[in-house]
Amino acid sequence: MERMSALETSSQQWRGRVTQSDAAKFTVAHKIASQSASNVPSLLSGGSPHVTVTPDLLSTPTGSPLAERKKRSPCQKIFKSKTGGNIPSILNKSSPVTSRKDFRRSFSSPNDNEKNDVAIEGTSVSVPQADDETFDAFFTRTTIESVQDETLTLGEEDLDHISETASQLSLEEDDFVIKRRSVRVNRRQGTTRNPLRALAAREDIKAEYTEVKMGVGERELRRMKVEELSKASPMAVEALAGLASKENFSAVALKKVENNPIVREMAPYSSLMLLQVKGRRHAQTRLVQPIKSSINQGDDFILITPTDVFHYKGEFANVIERAKAAEIGQYILQQKDMGINTAKNLIEVDENSSSERKKRFWSLLGGESSTVANASGAADEDGYVEASLVAANKIYEVQEDSLLPVPEAWGQMPKYEILNSDKVLVFDFGAELYVWAGKRACGDERKVGLALARELWEETYDYSDCDINPIMPMTPLSQAELKGSRPEWGLCAKLTENVETILFKEKFIDWPDTAQQSRIKEVKKDLNRYVPPVSELQPCDASVMLETLPLEPDLVLEMSHLGRGVEYYDEEERRLLSISTNDYKVWHVSEYGKVLVEADVNNHLFAGDTYVVRWYYLVTATGRTLKGEPSKHNVTGRSRVAYFFWQGRGSSVSDKGASALMTVELDEERGPHIRVSMGTEPPAFLNLFKGGLVIHMGHHEDTSEKNSCRLYVVRGEVENEGHLVEVDLDAMHLRSRGCLMLVNSISSTIHLWHGAKALRHTRKVGSTVAQRLSQAPESVMGWKAGSSVKIKEQFEGAESRDFWEDLGTSARNAKNKYFSLLEDEHTYDWTPRVWHLAATPDSFQATELISSYRSTSVPNPLPILQQDLYSVPQPALFIVDGGHRVWVWQGWWPAESSEGEDFSATGSAVLRFNFARRAALETVLEYCKLKAKAQAKILAAKNYKKVEVDVDVVEPYLVVGGMEPLEFTSLFPVWMPREDVTTIQEKECRWKPGGQYLVSDILAQLSRTCYSIAELTARPLPDGADPLHLEVYLSEEEFSKALGMTRDEFYSLQTWKQTEIKKKANLF
């Protein structure tokens, strides 16, 4: 036992060696206690005009301290209107069948109409009465006077008539047998009640009723009509309803603008408001009287005016109050809440603030610049006032003509979950009374809630069951008036869901901060994503570029794959879909209207116009047998329709807009709409014309005399998709890998020119298009009347004299205008490929450009257009794989911005572009290496060799926009020189016309890390040099000589001093 006592004694001795914690010195209680006794008035003496609340002074029923005392809340009572007011009239106007409208779906949806069976009051209908007590409503009323006026007059003729008919009434005696019947009279039977009188005496039968129109029949007809339309449309029901709706904009009248300020009924704010933030756990924000005596040193306050927001910082306010008040003030400024409009900054006021701030603050409260706030209360005052204010909360729900208490929220901090969109709630916080209406609340409940809330506000309040009066929370219970009228500075306001004020939101314990949640999500997303600096741009993955091949074009309409417009095989469902065209019509569209194009010329379009094409087609599905052969059974679907609105390259913006609008107007079948730009036509569109589509230059209405000789480029990879595009009559458009058509309308001759390296399928397409063109009418092509059109085939290097005469040049001059492959020994059975390289915030990406009517079964010799390179924002970067040559195409710095203003590239923009150039050059070098390896594997496979064949790596070159060589432009079907771009490149004095530069040399120049002072001071700067930090490229010797100090001394200076020194050295 002695050992045990010794161990216990020693185990407790450490407490004496540990010093007492000094955490209490940093509390609000210690700060208050450290003040002079003269500065803190005694609560018992009552010398101070401001009485502070403490738990000791409370007159509670038990007198127990705060920790042991149970909080007291107002008694839950149902509030009903005592005066009646207009509440009965509001309720009587309610419809017999009332249901809340569900706004979660569009009203255009038929499902929504079915849910909203809202009764509409009609006219009063009288019930016809079949009987009444006197039968006056049934028989015609006859007056006694009218009967007395009538006199009976008899003549001799009347007596003669009686004598004639009297003989007919004489009967023989045998005809009648008169028998005597004895009748027993029951005199004891009581008289029966007249049923008609009993029915008329009933008061429960209504004489009239109000006709109720439910509108069920109209909604059902509307639903059936929408359902019928939606069967043949891929659009949603809501979209169809929106398209079907009509608005009469002529009946719209603009409101008259008045300068008078809008007076809001029951606004949740006033012109001068003082908010007190008080509490320890969940600080309460309450509206208090805006006078100087309301301010004390123990709390924070927010003073709000339409032009200013003040934040008064009490000297002894705790951290929670300080943070809460600052957050509320910033929210009011940012969201323009509580009725402010011009306030920009939160004005902070404390005892150490400037006299001007104090003067502005206290003058609004009726004080002066020398006014001093009241002293703070006891240390545990915040917790007591917070609990007492929460216990005094009263929340009601509007039901019929009463306000029913909400038990789960009564006397507590309300939770966000009690706010139901279908309800109307009334929140009574003493000096603040709010009528909150959900967005789906019934209109009658809103009116009743407002009427009851006004009456509750005007009624005398009673807080005798509470520990505090929330209207004057800083007054002790023994001195406070627990019954009285609401103050004039209080708020009786109405609020709607999602537009609540911050003063109302702060009453809730868990009001969600959506903005903060969004910021947290964005921060987390940014933290998880690493964005490398621009200087760390990595080159693209060349293996992915080389291995990823484009797919066959597929047009998807109404959830069906149409492929190229002829057939499509669905591998997943093992079905073959055959598409057959029933008919198509073409309208010429302009801003003045639409004109149906005649059938014999509807395949001739003009580049300056827009057209609408309506396509009727059928889809037939054919399956496969178990052996994989086509099945004999097929299913033909319904007749379908699609609308293409074709927009020429030279059409105006108004015509393009008109084509889209006319498509909607012409669409009676509600079919899909497809926008088709010139040069990007889908194969299904081209297949409509069966190789006969011709696109002419100019406009359809152009009446000027056309040239007798015209030149067309043959486009398309399939015979039915072949078409002609007119170009300028110039030998520069000849391509050795393509076909062209030279038309002489005077001699009615078509020269079909085949390039030396034109493939077999390309020549077939040219022959098909030439045959269709020869059948064109005279009105379009201008053939000589009565002559037959002749087709002459011309081959490169063996053209006839009349071909060069019609072209307007000679064979010798033509060789200098285009790049001929006549003597080239290489094979050209490959498709050129083009990638657009661009730097994104995350990486450096390559996007391949593909032709809209490409064919994966045959090589496409000229798939890409010049506009694909020139139409993107400049400066741009492209990799062009021309088979035996690979280029990097570099754009230009535009002279004007997209808004038409003068454009000058900043140093940072030039630096970012140089980093992108470096990544592009590294990408093309890697691409050429991988391409050589892939070609070696293909050659080894063809020759049945296991060892790869050595293939030389193609050396890539750099070309710049506006100065491309003929070898590069020959990869495009049409190339028009851009003089404006050439002028911009010539001003830089860096590039030569037609120049090609080795990528390895340019990359070495961009990767240089050291330049001389002469190179850095010359203009333009060397490629790859950072214009903002030119000093980093200097050697140590030249750095000291140019800037007059070492690198360490230079970088130790401030940034503005470094800039001044670089300007003097001409390095900025």
Coordinates of N, CA, C and O in Angstrom, one line a residue, residues 79-88 451-452 454-456 458-459:
F79 N -52.2 31.6 -36.0 CA -52.7 33.0 -36.2 C -53.7 33.1 -37.3 O -53.5 32.5 -38.4
K80 N -54.8 33.7 -37.0 CA -55.9 33.9 -37.9 C -56.3 35.3 -38.0 O -56.1 36.1 -37.0
S81 N -56.9 35.7 -39.1 CA -57.2 37.1 -39.3 C -58.4 37.5 -38.3 O -59.4 36.8 -38.3
K82 N -58.1 38.6 -37.6 CA -59.2 39.0 -36.7 C -60.1 40.0 -37.3 O -61.3 40.1 -37.0
T83 N -59.6 40.7 -38.3 CA -60.5 41.7 -39.0 C -61.1 41.2 -40.2 O -62.1 41.7 -40.7
G84 N -60.6 40.1 -40.7 CA -61.2 39.5 -42.0 C -60.5 40.0 -43.2 O -59.9 39.3 -44.0
G85 N -60.6 41.3 -43.3 CA -59.9 42.0 -44.5 C -60.5 41.5 -45.8 O -61.6 41.3 -46.0
N86 N -59.6 41.2 -46.7 CA -60.0 40.7 -48.0 C -59.7 39.2 -48.2 O -59.6 38.7 -49.3
I87 N -59.4 38.5 -47.1 CA -59.0 37.1 -47.2 C -60.2 36.3 -47.6 O -60.0 35.4 -48.5
P88 N -61.4 36.5 -47.2 CA -62.5 35.6 -47.7 C -62.7 35.9 -49.2 O -63.0 34.9 -49.9
A451 N -51.5 39.2 -46.9 CA -52.5 39.8 -46.1 C -52.4 39.4 -44.6 O -52.5 40.3 -43.7
L452 N -52.1 38.2 -44.3 CA -51.9 37.8 -42.9 C -50.6 38.4 -42.3 O -50.6 38.7 -41.2
R454 N -49.2 41.2 -43.1 CA -49.5 42.6 -42.8 C -50.2 42.7 -41.4 O -49.9 43.6 -40.6
E455 N -51.2 41.9 -41.3 CA -52.0 42.0 -40.1 C -51.2 41.5 -38.9 O -51.3 42.1 -37.8
L456 N -50.3 40.5 -39.0 CA -49.4 40.1 -37.9 C -48.4 41.2 -37.6 O -48.1 41.4 -36.4
E458 N -48.9 44.5 -37.9 CA -49.6 45.6 -37.3 C -50.2 45.2 -35.9 O -50.5 46.0 -35.1
E459 N -50.2 43.9 -35.6 CA -50.7 43.4 -34.3 C -49.7 43.7 -33.2 O -48.5 43.7 -33.5

